[in-house]
XYZ file of C-alpha atoms in Angstrom:
717
model
C -88.754 -121.062 -140.039
C -91.976 -119.059 -140.196
C -92.586 -117.249 -143.477
C -93.472 -113.633 -142.956
C -96.195 -111.971 -145.026
C -96.535 -108.541 -146.549
C -98.470 -105.736 -144.915
C -102.122 -105.467 -145.962
C -104.301 -102.354 -145.873
C -106.597 -104.058 -143.352
C -103.675 -104.426 -140.945
C -104.268 -100.775 -140.150
C -107.311 -101.915 -138.175
C -105.220 -104.219 -135.973
C -102.581 -101.732 -134.847
C -102.776 -100.695 -131.194
C -101.419 -97.340 -130.062
C -100.194 -96.812 -126.491
C -99.595 -93.351 -125.101
C -100.475 -90.560 -122.651
C -98.265 -92.418 -120.172
C -98.530 -91.204 -116.576
C -95.992 -92.413 -114.023
C -97.133 -92.840 -110.424
C -95.636 -90.461 -107.840
C -93.471 -93.251 -106.392
C -92.255 -94.284 -109.858
C -93.362 -97.920 -109.610
C -96.348 -97.940 -111.978
C -97.338 -96.332 -115.258
C -100.931 -95.718 -116.298
C -101.399 -95.275 -120.013
C -104.087 -95.171 -122.688
C -104.354 -97.933 -125.267
C -106.209 -96.969 -128.438
C -107.639 -99.738 -130.606
C -110.033 -100.072 -133.544
C -113.323 -101.941 -133.458
C -113.570 -102.856 -137.127
C -117.121 -104.195 -136.820
C -118.378 -100.920 -135.383
C -115.958 -98.858 -137.525
C -114.827 -96.808 -134.545
C -111.949 -96.230 -132.138
C -111.907 -97.500 -128.580
C -109.619 -96.614 -125.702
C -108.987 -98.039 -122.252
C -106.549 -97.421 -119.426
C -103.834 -99.954 -118.643
C -101.270 -100.280 -115.867
C -97.668 -101.389 -116.359
C -94.708 -101.933 -114.083
C -91.193 -103.232 -114.560
C -90.958 -107.006 -114.580
C -94.676 -107.683 -115.122
C -96.922 -107.727 -118.201
C -99.286 -104.752 -118.488
C -102.852 -105.233 -117.267
C -106.058 -103.614 -118.377
C -107.390 -101.290 -115.671
C -110.631 -99.932 -117.187
C -113.155 -101.493 -119.527
C -113.578 -98.579 -121.919
C -114.828 -98.225 -124.553
C -113.589 -94.617 -124.432
C -111.515 -93.993 -121.336
C -108.736 -91.411 -121.637
C -106.572 -88.918 -119.725
C -105.613 -90.901 -116.597
C -104.089 -88.710 -113.884
C -102.594 -89.865 -110.565
C -103.533 -88.217 -107.302
C -100.523 -86.671 -105.510
C -100.458 -89.553 -103.010
C -100.789 -92.191 -105.759
C -103.907 -93.725 -104.210
C -106.390 -92.722 -106.935
C -106.685 -92.225 -110.662
C -109.052 -89.720 -112.181
C -109.843 -90.205 -115.860
C -112.241 -89.079 -118.572
C -114.862 -91.526 -119.816
C -118.018 -91.382 -121.909
C -119.612 -94.369 -120.177
C -122.454 -92.158 -118.900
C -123.186 -90.825 -122.388
C -120.767 -87.898 -122.535
C -117.192 -87.272 -121.427
C -117.147 -86.920 -117.648
C -114.645 -87.330 -114.805
C -114.499 -90.686 -113.055
C -112.457 -91.638 -109.987
C -110.873 -95.034 -109.296
C -109.211 -96.207 -106.102
C -105.958 -98.097 -106.668
C -107.067 -100.408 -103.877
C -109.924 -101.708 -106.028
C -113.622 -101.144 -106.436
C -115.839 -99.560 -109.063
C -115.151 -96.211 -110.700
C -117.175 -93.334 -109.281
C -118.521 -90.568 -111.499
C -117.677 -87.150 -110.055
C -119.002 -84.789 -112.754
C -122.329 -84.758 -114.597
C -122.080 -81.690 -116.782
C -123.939 -81.119 -120.017
C -121.489 -80.647 -122.895
C -118.787 -82.831 -121.381
C -115.467 -82.170 -119.652
C -111.764 -82.783 -120.267
C -108.210 -82.268 -118.964
C -108.382 -83.026 -115.232
C -105.599 -81.623 -113.023
C -105.196 -82.500 -109.331
C -104.610 -79.802 -106.755
C -101.344 -80.190 -104.804
C -103.191 -81.361 -101.677
C -105.217 -83.942 -103.626
C -108.570 -82.572 -102.419
C -109.714 -80.821 -105.596
C -109.601 -81.432 -109.330
C -109.612 -78.604 -111.841
C -110.810 -79.277 -115.375
C -112.319 -77.587 -118.393
C -115.974 -77.980 -119.355
C -117.861 -77.053 -122.511
C -120.370 -74.533 -121.187
C -122.857 -72.054 -122.600
C -123.868 -68.773 -121.008
C -126.255 -70.806 -118.856
C -123.260 -72.196 -116.986
C -123.121 -75.687 -115.533
C -126.179 -77.707 -116.529
C -126.912 -81.349 -115.696
C -125.659 -84.053 -118.040
C -128.392 -85.361 -120.328
C -130.495 -82.295 -119.665
C -131.910 -82.070 -123.195
C -135.677 -82.180 -123.294
C -137.950 -83.025 -126.191
C -138.780 -79.809 -127.984
C -142.555 -79.391 -128.257
C -142.258 -76.171 -130.266
C -142.377 -77.352 -133.892
C -140.731 -74.193 -135.202
C -137.736 -74.667 -132.883
C -137.666 -78.392 -133.461
C -137.317 -78.105 -137.213
C -135.155 -74.986 -137.416
C -132.600 -75.549 -134.660
C -130.174 -76.892 -137.288
C -130.024 -73.457 -138.947
C -126.737 -71.644 -138.350
C -126.809 -67.889 -137.872
C -123.209 -66.696 -138.116
C -121.911 -63.411 -136.767
C -118.269 -64.268 -135.997
C -115.266 -64.088 -138.306
C -113.790 -67.275 -136.845
C -116.868 -69.488 -136.921
C -115.541 -72.941 -137.827
C -112.549 -75.194 -137.235
C -111.484 -78.332 -139.033
C -112.056 -81.438 -136.951
C -114.419 -79.480 -134.682
C -117.004 -78.213 -137.146
C -119.053 -75.064 -136.876
C -118.685 -73.405 -133.516
C -121.638 -73.508 -131.165
C -122.272 -71.186 -128.229
C -120.220 -73.449 -125.940
C -116.881 -72.257 -124.603
C -114.219 -74.092 -122.601
C -114.386 -72.842 -119.031
C -112.409 -73.778 -115.950
C -114.251 -75.590 -113.186
C -113.263 -77.357 -109.978
C -114.815 -80.235 -108.071
C -114.059 -81.641 -104.637
C -112.890 -85.241 -104.752
C -114.950 -86.184 -101.698
C -118.181 -84.941 -103.223
C -120.097 -81.781 -103.901
C -121.191 -79.899 -106.951
C -118.664 -78.653 -109.538
C -118.062 -74.893 -109.497
C -117.439 -72.725 -112.549
C -114.528 -70.294 -112.187
C -114.264 -68.529 -115.551
C -116.929 -66.838 -117.602
C -117.385 -64.914 -120.807
C -117.077 -65.566 -124.529
C -113.595 -67.102 -124.227
C -111.929 -70.505 -124.317
C -109.591 -71.354 -121.428
C -106.913 -74.015 -121.946
C -103.837 -75.703 -120.416
C -104.890 -75.338 -116.784
C -102.294 -75.934 -114.053
C -102.119 -75.280 -110.303
C -99.653 -73.150 -108.446
C -97.728 -75.275 -105.895
C -99.442 -73.633 -102.918
C -102.834 -74.665 -104.311
C -104.085 -71.088 -104.052
C -104.346 -70.334 -107.749
C -104.601 -71.571 -111.306
C -102.545 -70.600 -114.335
C -103.953 -71.096 -117.813
C -103.807 -69.930 -121.427
C -106.541 -67.935 -123.130
C -107.191 -65.363 -125.820
C -109.469 -62.896 -124.048
C -109.037 -60.057 -126.535
C -112.125 -58.337 -127.851
C -110.742 -58.752 -131.383
C -109.652 -62.374 -130.848
C -111.267 -63.589 -134.083
C -109.015 -61.266 -136.055
C -105.980 -62.372 -134.053
C -106.623 -65.988 -132.988
C -102.956 -66.622 -132.213
C -102.680 -63.916 -129.555
C -102.920 -66.251 -126.563
C -101.733 -65.013 -123.163
C -101.132 -66.619 -119.789
C -103.521 -65.771 -116.964
C -103.669 -66.296 -113.212
C -106.807 -66.865 -111.152
C -106.594 -66.774 -107.373
C -108.722 -69.206 -105.363
C -110.066 -69.083 -101.851
C -110.501 -72.136 -99.659
C -113.936 -72.868 -101.114
C -112.599 -72.788 -104.682
C -114.243 -69.496 -105.648
C -112.243 -66.837 -107.487
C -110.847 -64.091 -105.305
C -108.588 -61.112 -105.680
C -104.980 -62.238 -106.151
C -102.530 -61.227 -103.432
C -99.576 -62.203 -105.626
C -100.141 -59.534 -108.267
C -100.948 -55.860 -108.423
C -103.448 -55.203 -111.232
C -102.719 -52.234 -113.481
C -104.443 -48.983 -112.708
C -107.445 -47.898 -114.679
C -110.038 -49.923 -116.578
C -109.101 -52.826 -118.802
C -109.270 -56.572 -119.159
C -106.625 -57.114 -116.456
C -108.327 -55.213 -113.689
C -109.444 -57.489 -110.862
C -112.833 -56.045 -110.023
C -115.194 -57.975 -107.798
C -118.453 -58.891 -109.550
C -117.101 -57.968 -113.019
C -117.775 -61.592 -113.918
C -120.893 -63.455 -112.932
C -121.262 -65.072 -109.517
C -118.925 -62.442 -108.013
C -115.842 -64.159 -109.368
C -112.595 -62.292 -109.722
C -111.367 -61.477 -113.183
C -108.248 -63.431 -114.132
C -105.029 -61.439 -114.088
C -103.001 -61.407 -117.282
C -99.354 -62.421 -116.793
C -97.875 -62.002 -120.283
C -97.609 -58.734 -122.220
C -100.909 -58.913 -124.121
C -99.387 -57.125 -127.111
C -99.649 -60.037 -129.527
C -95.954 -60.926 -129.501
C -96.418 -64.321 -127.868
C -98.804 -67.213 -128.481
C -98.527 -68.945 -125.101
C -99.313 -72.473 -123.966
C -98.426 -75.171 -121.440
C -97.771 -73.104 -118.274
C -96.111 -74.883 -115.342
C -95.201 -73.231 -112.043
C -91.871 -74.085 -110.399
C -91.971 -76.049 -107.117
C -91.061 -72.933 -105.128
C -93.783 -70.972 -106.903
C -91.418 -68.217 -108.019
C -91.336 -68.975 -111.744
C -93.722 -70.103 -114.452
C -92.325 -71.988 -117.426
C -94.295 -71.986 -120.652
C -94.046 -72.506 -124.395
C -94.666 -69.714 -126.875
C -94.213 -68.688 -130.481
C -94.581 -65.426 -132.379
C -98.051 -65.218 -134.007
C -96.648 -62.900 -136.684
C -94.557 -65.800 -138.002
C -97.760 -67.549 -139.189
C -96.452 -70.903 -138.005
C -93.030 -70.561 -139.650
C -91.338 -69.542 -136.410
C -90.072 -71.794 -133.644
C -91.880 -72.674 -130.449
C -89.590 -71.535 -127.649
C -89.278 -72.196 -123.931
C -89.795 -69.218 -121.624
C -89.820 -68.509 -117.893
C -91.799 -65.793 -116.151
C -90.628 -64.352 -112.834
C -93.812 -64.010 -110.777
C -92.498 -61.224 -108.560
C -91.090 -58.933 -111.236
C -93.084 -60.012 -114.295
C -89.840 -60.409 -116.261
C -89.966 -62.951 -119.094
C -86.824 -64.692 -120.362
C -86.472 -67.062 -123.271
C -84.276 -70.080 -122.586
C -82.183 -72.124 -125.033
C -81.980 -69.301 -127.562
C -78.996 -70.949 -129.265
C -80.800 -74.215 -129.891
C -82.600 -73.081 -133.086
C -85.022 -75.979 -132.813
C -88.705 -76.005 -131.824
C -89.914 -77.361 -128.518
C -92.677 -79.933 -128.823
C -93.458 -82.626 -131.378
C -93.590 -81.403 -134.985
C -93.628 -84.792 -136.746
C -96.197 -85.744 -139.373
C -97.599 -89.254 -139.453
C -100.703 -91.306 -140.185
C -100.800 -93.128 -136.840
C -101.767 -90.744 -134.038
C -101.286 -92.292 -130.589
C -102.590 -90.717 -127.378
C -100.051 -87.972 -126.754
C -99.211 -86.014 -123.634
C -96.470 -84.373 -121.650
C -96.447 -81.173 -119.624
C -93.383 -79.094 -118.876
C -91.895 -80.529 -115.697
C -89.687 -78.778 -113.124
C -87.031 -80.506 -111.047
C -87.573 -80.269 -107.246
C -84.848 -77.646 -106.867
C -86.343 -75.507 -109.674
C -83.065 -75.798 -111.602
C -84.220 -77.876 -114.567
C -87.201 -77.927 -116.908
C -87.999 -81.097 -118.833
C -89.557 -80.849 -122.312
C -89.389 -82.376 -125.791
C -87.589 -80.914 -128.807
C -88.018 -81.669 -132.525
C -84.706 -82.012 -134.290
C -83.892 -83.411 -137.716
C -86.720 -85.933 -137.874
C -86.388 -86.982 -134.232
C -88.201 -85.872 -131.072
C -86.206 -86.210 -127.852
C -86.711 -85.514 -124.177
C -84.354 -82.803 -122.929
C -83.739 -80.891 -119.733
C -83.084 -77.165 -119.821
C -81.167 -75.197 -117.206
C -83.625 -72.592 -115.932
C -80.774 -70.188 -115.168
C -78.285 -70.543 -118.024
C -80.632 -71.914 -120.685
C -78.281 -74.808 -121.482
C -80.000 -77.801 -123.092
C -78.990 -81.310 -122.006
C -80.339 -84.238 -124.048
C -81.947 -86.967 -121.950
C -82.933 -89.469 -124.652
C -81.339 -90.252 -128.000
C -81.556 -92.540 -130.993
C -83.928 -92.738 -133.932
C -87.235 -92.074 -132.202
C -90.209 -89.770 -131.824
C -91.129 -89.182 -128.181
C -94.826 -88.285 -128.226
C -95.694 -88.623 -124.537
C -93.823 -88.384 -121.250
C -94.253 -87.806 -117.524
C -91.845 -87.664 -114.596
C -91.968 -88.453 -110.899
C -91.888 -85.418 -108.598
C -88.230 -86.110 -107.777
C -87.364 -86.479 -111.500
C -85.588 -89.782 -110.865
C -87.851 -91.761 -113.177
C -89.859 -91.020 -116.298
C -92.478 -92.761 -118.374
C -91.869 -92.364 -122.092
C -93.965 -93.291 -125.099
C -92.142 -93.193 -128.387
C -92.271 -94.536 -131.925
C -89.407 -95.808 -134.078
C -89.178 -96.577 -137.807
C -90.348 -100.136 -137.089
C -92.701 -99.543 -134.142
C -95.886 -97.428 -133.978
C -95.135 -96.734 -130.335
C -94.805 -98.287 -126.910
C -94.350 -97.255 -123.293
C -90.965 -97.322 -121.553
C -89.672 -96.679 -118.056
C -86.534 -94.533 -117.934
C -84.132 -94.159 -115.006
C -83.067 -90.506 -115.032
C -80.867 -90.359 -111.949
C -78.039 -92.271 -113.631
C -75.061 -90.312 -115.013
C -75.539 -88.750 -118.438
C -72.268 -88.770 -120.418
C -73.432 -86.259 -122.994
C -72.528 -82.569 -123.157
C -75.096 -79.805 -123.345
C -76.122 -78.313 -126.674
C -73.991 -75.203 -126.929
C -74.395 -73.908 -130.463
C -77.140 -73.358 -132.989
C -78.059 -76.339 -135.100
C -76.361 -78.928 -132.908
C -78.036 -82.293 -133.311
C -79.384 -83.635 -130.030
C -77.419 -86.732 -129.097
C -78.469 -88.244 -125.797
C -79.116 -91.770 -124.680
C -77.338 -91.936 -121.344
C -80.342 -93.280 -119.436
C -81.449 -96.840 -118.795
C -84.782 -97.703 -120.364
C -87.055 -100.692 -119.796
C -89.740 -101.499 -122.325
C -93.082 -101.924 -120.567
C -95.433 -102.657 -123.467
C -95.382 -104.477 -126.805
C -99.002 -104.515 -127.877
C -98.250 -105.056 -131.580
C -95.781 -107.904 -131.114
C -98.061 -110.626 -132.496
C -98.970 -108.633 -135.606
C -95.449 -107.466 -136.361
C -94.072 -110.987 -135.918
C -96.079 -111.908 -139.027
C -94.924 -109.018 -141.209
C -91.999 -108.556 -143.521
C -90.950 -104.927 -143.222
C -88.039 -102.935 -144.586
C -85.967 -100.332 -142.778
C -85.713 -96.739 -144.044
C -82.265 -95.409 -144.938
C -81.438 -91.758 -144.408
C -79.481 -89.789 -147.001
C -78.946 -86.112 -147.777
C -79.390 -84.071 -150.937
C -78.977 -80.485 -152.053
C -80.864 -78.553 -154.700
C -77.622 -77.052 -155.997
C -74.383 -75.363 -155.136
C -74.744 -73.116 -152.126
C -78.107 -74.621 -151.169
C -78.559 -76.337 -147.783
C -78.410 -80.068 -147.260
C -81.831 -81.657 -146.909
C -82.603 -84.858 -145.015
C -84.259 -87.591 -147.069
C -85.119 -91.235 -146.527
C -85.793 -94.212 -148.760
C -87.856 -97.194 -147.679
C -86.863 -100.136 -149.898
C -89.583 -102.311 -151.444
C -90.392 -105.509 -149.599
C -88.835 -108.553 -151.243
C -86.245 -106.530 -153.127
C -83.954 -108.641 -155.298
C -80.432 -107.673 -156.324
C -80.173 -106.365 -159.864
C -83.897 -105.680 -160.204
C -85.445 -102.248 -160.736
C -88.503 -101.069 -158.822
C -90.871 -98.119 -159.232
C -90.624 -95.388 -156.595
C -93.120 -93.011 -154.979
C -92.084 -89.595 -153.680
C -94.145 -88.640 -150.602
C -94.420 -84.996 -149.456
C -95.604 -83.986 -145.977
C -98.185 -81.363 -145.117
C -97.868 -78.210 -143.102
C -95.517 -77.213 -144.618
C -94.312 -76.491 -141.075
C -93.939 -80.123 -140.006
C -91.353 -82.831 -140.504
C -91.135 -86.452 -141.444
C -89.422 -88.335 -138.689
C -88.317 -91.537 -137.111
C -91.810 -92.877 -136.500
C -93.716 -95.702 -138.170
C -95.639 -94.401 -141.205
C -98.223 -97.015 -142.212
C -98.840 -95.627 -145.710
C -95.137 -95.820 -146.544
C -94.834 -99.420 -145.379
C -98.044 -100.262 -147.235
C -96.580 -98.932 -150.483
C -93.301 -100.761 -149.830
C -95.315 -103.957 -149.421
C -96.806 -103.308 -152.872
C -93.320 -103.315 -154.357
C -92.495 -99.601 -154.388
C -89.492 -97.783 -153.041
C -90.795 -94.872 -150.983
C -88.791 -91.641 -150.902
C -89.598 -88.862 -148.445
C -87.757 -85.772 -147.258
C -87.846 -82.635 -145.151
C -87.497 -79.817 -147.687
C -87.123 -76.176 -146.797
C -90.268 -75.098 -144.999
C -90.021 -78.077 -142.631
C -89.632 -77.728 -138.889
C -86.764 -79.347 -137.011
C -83.938 -77.635 -138.924
C -83.945 -74.093 -137.611
C -85.864 -70.851 -137.984
C -84.440 -69.727 -141.314
C -84.776 -73.155 -142.916
C -88.499 -73.133 -142.170
C -89.318 -69.482 -142.774
C -87.565 -69.153 -146.132
C -90.629 -70.402 -148.051
C -93.124 -68.118 -146.292
C -95.401 -66.689 -149.022
C -93.136 -68.399 -151.561
C -94.406 -71.940 -152.061
C -93.285 -73.819 -155.145
C -89.785 -72.374 -155.317
C -87.065 -73.595 -152.924
C -89.306 -76.333 -151.540
C -90.006 -77.585 -155.059
C -86.276 -77.689 -155.778
C -85.650 -79.678 -152.592
C -88.269 -82.390 -153.131
C -87.161 -82.854 -156.722
C -83.587 -83.147 -155.505
C -84.737 -85.875 -153.100
C -86.266 -88.081 -155.801
C -83.440 -87.491 -158.267
C -80.928 -88.186 -155.503
C -82.660 -91.494 -154.785
C -82.574 -92.459 -158.485
C -78.865 -91.659 -158.601
C -77.805 -93.315 -155.335
C -79.927 -96.444 -155.129
C -79.542 -98.789 -158.115
C -82.854 -100.527 -157.484
C -84.879 -97.344 -158.125
C -86.319 -97.217 -161.658
C -86.045 -93.599 -162.754
C -88.584 -94.215 -165.534
C -91.348 -95.325 -163.160
C -91.858 -92.573 -160.616
C -94.973 -91.514 -158.730
C -95.632 -88.637 -156.356
C -98.142 -88.264 -153.518
C -98.874 -85.795 -150.739
C -101.611 -84.316 -148.580
C -102.582 -80.791 -147.553
C -99.529 -78.635 -148.350
C -98.042 -81.874 -149.676
C -101.042 -82.017 -152.003
C -100.328 -78.465 -153.093
C -96.792 -79.546 -153.918
C -98.072 -82.516 -155.943
C -100.291 -80.134 -157.909
C -97.361 -77.789 -158.400
C -95.040 -80.580 -159.514
C -97.367 -82.070 -162.126
C -98.110 -78.594 -163.501
C -94.384 -77.853 -163.864
C -92.868 -81.156 -164.960
C -93.857 -84.432 -166.632
C -91.201 -86.329 -164.686
C -93.755 -88.517 -162.896
C -95.940 -91.170 -164.485
C -98.701 -90.955 -161.859
C -99.677 -88.664 -158.991
C -102.024 -88.626 -156.008
C -103.067 -85.295 -154.513
C -104.895 -85.449 -151.196
C -106.917 -82.779 -149.319
C -104.868 -80.293 -151.276
C -104.599 -76.579 -151.904
C -105.244 -75.589 -155.519
C -106.330 -71.951 -155.418
C -104.679 -69.983 -152.627
C -106.801 -66.927 -153.410
C -110.171 -68.612 -152.903
C -108.859 -70.481 -149.848
C -108.431 -67.156 -148.034
C -112.191 -66.898 -147.654
C -113.217 -70.556 -147.365
C -110.558 -72.153 -145.149
C -111.220 -72.094 -141.408
C -108.101 -69.993 -140.831
C -107.433 -68.738 -144.347
C -107.998 -65.118 -143.431
C -105.385 -65.380 -140.665
C -102.756 -66.555 -143.163
C -103.151 -63.728 -145.613
C -100.896 -61.399 -143.612
C -97.866 -63.403 -144.676
C -98.547 -62.176 -148.222
C -98.185 -58.577 -147.124
C -101.799 -57.605 -147.902
C -104.997 -57.220 -145.910
C -107.647 -57.190 -148.635
C -107.215 -60.372 -150.674
C -110.398 -59.719 -152.653
C -109.161 -56.552 -154.351
C -108.012 -56.958 -157.957
C -104.676 -55.295 -157.313
C -103.902 -57.844 -154.585
C -104.630 -61.041 -156.537
C -101.089 -61.470 -157.813
C -99.347 -63.028 -154.780
C -102.135 -65.564 -154.320
C -102.558 -66.601 -157.939
C -98.797 -66.842 -158.393
C -98.845 -69.737 -155.906
C -102.048 -71.376 -157.153
C -101.482 -74.550 -159.205
C -104.955 -74.115 -160.712
C -103.692 -71.380 -163.034
C -101.268 -73.933 -164.511
C -103.873 -76.685 -164.996
C -103.451 -76.590 -168.771
C -99.921 -77.929 -168.314
C -100.915 -80.981 -166.255
C -100.441 -84.193 -168.225
C -99.670 -86.650 -165.397
C -102.551 -89.040 -164.530
C -103.892 -87.562 -161.308
C -105.949 -89.110 -158.515
C -107.669 -86.404 -156.452
C -108.738 -87.438 -152.949
C -110.603 -85.091 -150.616
C -112.879 -85.063 -147.572
C -116.291 -83.435 -147.795
C -116.145 -81.909 -144.286
C -112.619 -80.562 -144.696
C -112.595 -77.029 -143.315
C -108.833 -76.512 -143.535
C -108.646 -77.097 -147.296
C -112.335 -77.086 -148.268
C -113.446 -79.538 -150.928
C -114.056 -76.777 -153.448
C -110.275 -76.826 -153.880
C -110.485 -80.364 -155.263
C -113.595 -79.552 -157.283
C -111.856 -76.683 -159.061
C -108.919 -78.844 -160.111
C -111.056 -81.819 -161.115
C -113.354 -79.650 -163.266
C -110.383 -77.995 -164.980
C -108.729 -81.330 -165.815
C -111.897 -83.196 -166.756
C -112.957 -80.342 -169.029
C -109.648 -80.770 -170.841
C -110.245 -84.543 -171.065
C -107.151 -85.212 -168.995
C -106.665 -88.482 -167.051
C -108.137 -87.747 -163.631
C -110.190 -89.478 -160.938
C -111.933 -87.790 -158.010
C -112.604 -89.660 -154.728
C -114.735 -87.934 -152.072
C -115.120 -89.098 -148.478
C -118.387 -87.969 -146.849
C -118.435 -86.923 -143.218
C -114.654 -86.692 -143.003
C -112.439 -83.764 -142.046
C -108.913 -82.764 -143.064
C -107.282 -85.350 -140.809
C -109.055 -88.409 -142.199
C -105.837 -90.244 -143.088
C -104.856 -90.076 -139.409
C -108.081 -90.089 -137.409
C -110.945 -90.684 -139.839
C -113.371 -93.593 -139.931
C -111.188 -96.723 -139.974
C -112.675 -98.291 -143.092
C -112.458 -94.994 -144.976
C -108.747 -95.007 -144.182
C -108.426 -98.539 -145.559
C -110.353 -97.556 -148.705
C -108.045 -94.602 -149.205
C -104.949 -96.815 -149.008
C -106.414 -99.192 -151.553
C -107.277 -96.376 -153.953
C -103.718 -95.050 -153.812
C -102.252 -98.489 -154.464
C -104.653 -99.175 -157.337
C -103.807 -95.863 -158.991
C -100.077 -96.426 -158.850
C -100.477 -100.043 -159.949
C -102.323 -98.888 -163.050
C -99.806 -96.256 -164.138
C -96.468 -97.346 -162.638
């Protein structure tokens, strides 16, 4: 019998993540992206693989960074994005063999290819300046010394001038372009100081639908994203739409020839434009009559639910579907392994059903929604997080990529035309219980690694902060090698957001701590998604109250229910909002013997002006001018920094120097306050890293971070 070993931090570098699965039109093959880590180069690689039932998957492209494979409507070609020419460009591969052919050469790079219904044209977005499409690699040596040595200077005039993970905005914007598959130069279709996203074709191939915030005051209201329609002529140039009547009078919706450069038609706005909907993911029905899309209310500041809507193209009427579900559409799970995701809303051929994913109680499932009645029918079930999916045009088969508590994620083939013995969801809060489809596992890229490892299985339990308070989902991951009658230290982990949820995926950090001999407790306190609108929104502008009660109930519930948990050796850790909660906990109780706060919020007042989107969050506090003395109260009330004198727990502070979501001055303020008091504190800074380092940062930085956490808890627990 082979002896299994415990998980090591370096095992992070060996995990392979499969996703963005795209099923061929005939349902026989699945193209997917496999993401790996080159530990010698300290970077991520990705390649495209093909899988089919009954055969092992085969590598289809060499990489090292090939992504976004998309089948042609006839299944004879794959277009994908690759940086093999030096920047991200579109490449075309025949399924009959041969070398990939580069079909775009655009300075700034491209992304998100979408085939036209007739397979002759591909729409995509490109990162363009006002100069429009320029040749790839068009940079020339700058002979002007002044320009050469000052071009790194940033002159800022916008309110929204930076974004975490992106950096400081340049003068590039995402514009829609098209290119003929058989050759020819790409053509730019949209113009102006706007970003255009989520492009899709209408079924007749005569127009494009997309999402964009084209408001003049878009920096002040970044969430006010509308749906737009752009009509195309046979040569791919924008023309006046015959499907819509523009409003009378001047305005951003009026379709005036030559209002945009190159005589292109202005896009026509489809949604109200009054800031009530933040729209995304448009998909036209097969008959062209309806457009399905996802949207949320920007005024909710992220605490609302993402809903499913349909727009009647003839009348302009918008209806929300599945209003009784009280769960968000899309994937709201938090994790430290981020596989290639994907999945567009998909209509059935008869325009009766819309396929989408829903986050519910720590799980993410594929569902189908009746486009007339709004009834929701679960398609998949079980403890899983579906992070990518695609369906055949006839909706008889689907490719799924999902993670489970013991698997980072693999690709599956699902047979959807078999009977589904599950009823629709008919009332608010009903847990999605599906699983009536046959699934075949197509990939198992981590089989060799996981065959070596000894892992434990998380156990779900529920707690309540007190009488009359809601039940909260919690999990405990037992320590590896647990022996009966022995006590083990435990670490309480708290997710970020707070509008996210822990789920049924594989969380490397948790298993790493379990391998070190800790029980790991985690929960979805109030403020989490996946449990309804009110459950999430109740902590809006009120952090450190009900959420604090819930996470403390989770750790105390674990101490009470699981005899192996040592209630005298407890640690706490969390990142982002979870880091805020760690700071709040250690400044309000000495219950924990050690704590780790990561990329955290310390001073909510100062974050309003330094975070990339801090100014957009201030409205939830009911004020506009956060800098005025009379308005400081709501922000300081929820700032752990003002309670720093009460922190006695040994605290490890971890932060990234390029974090624009929770800038590093947040960590600096807390470290200075504690060090000045001669408290036990250590500060670890990661250069060149953004807010998402634990998920997508430099691989060896991620390993270092795991080691630092383990060393800190080993010293004090």
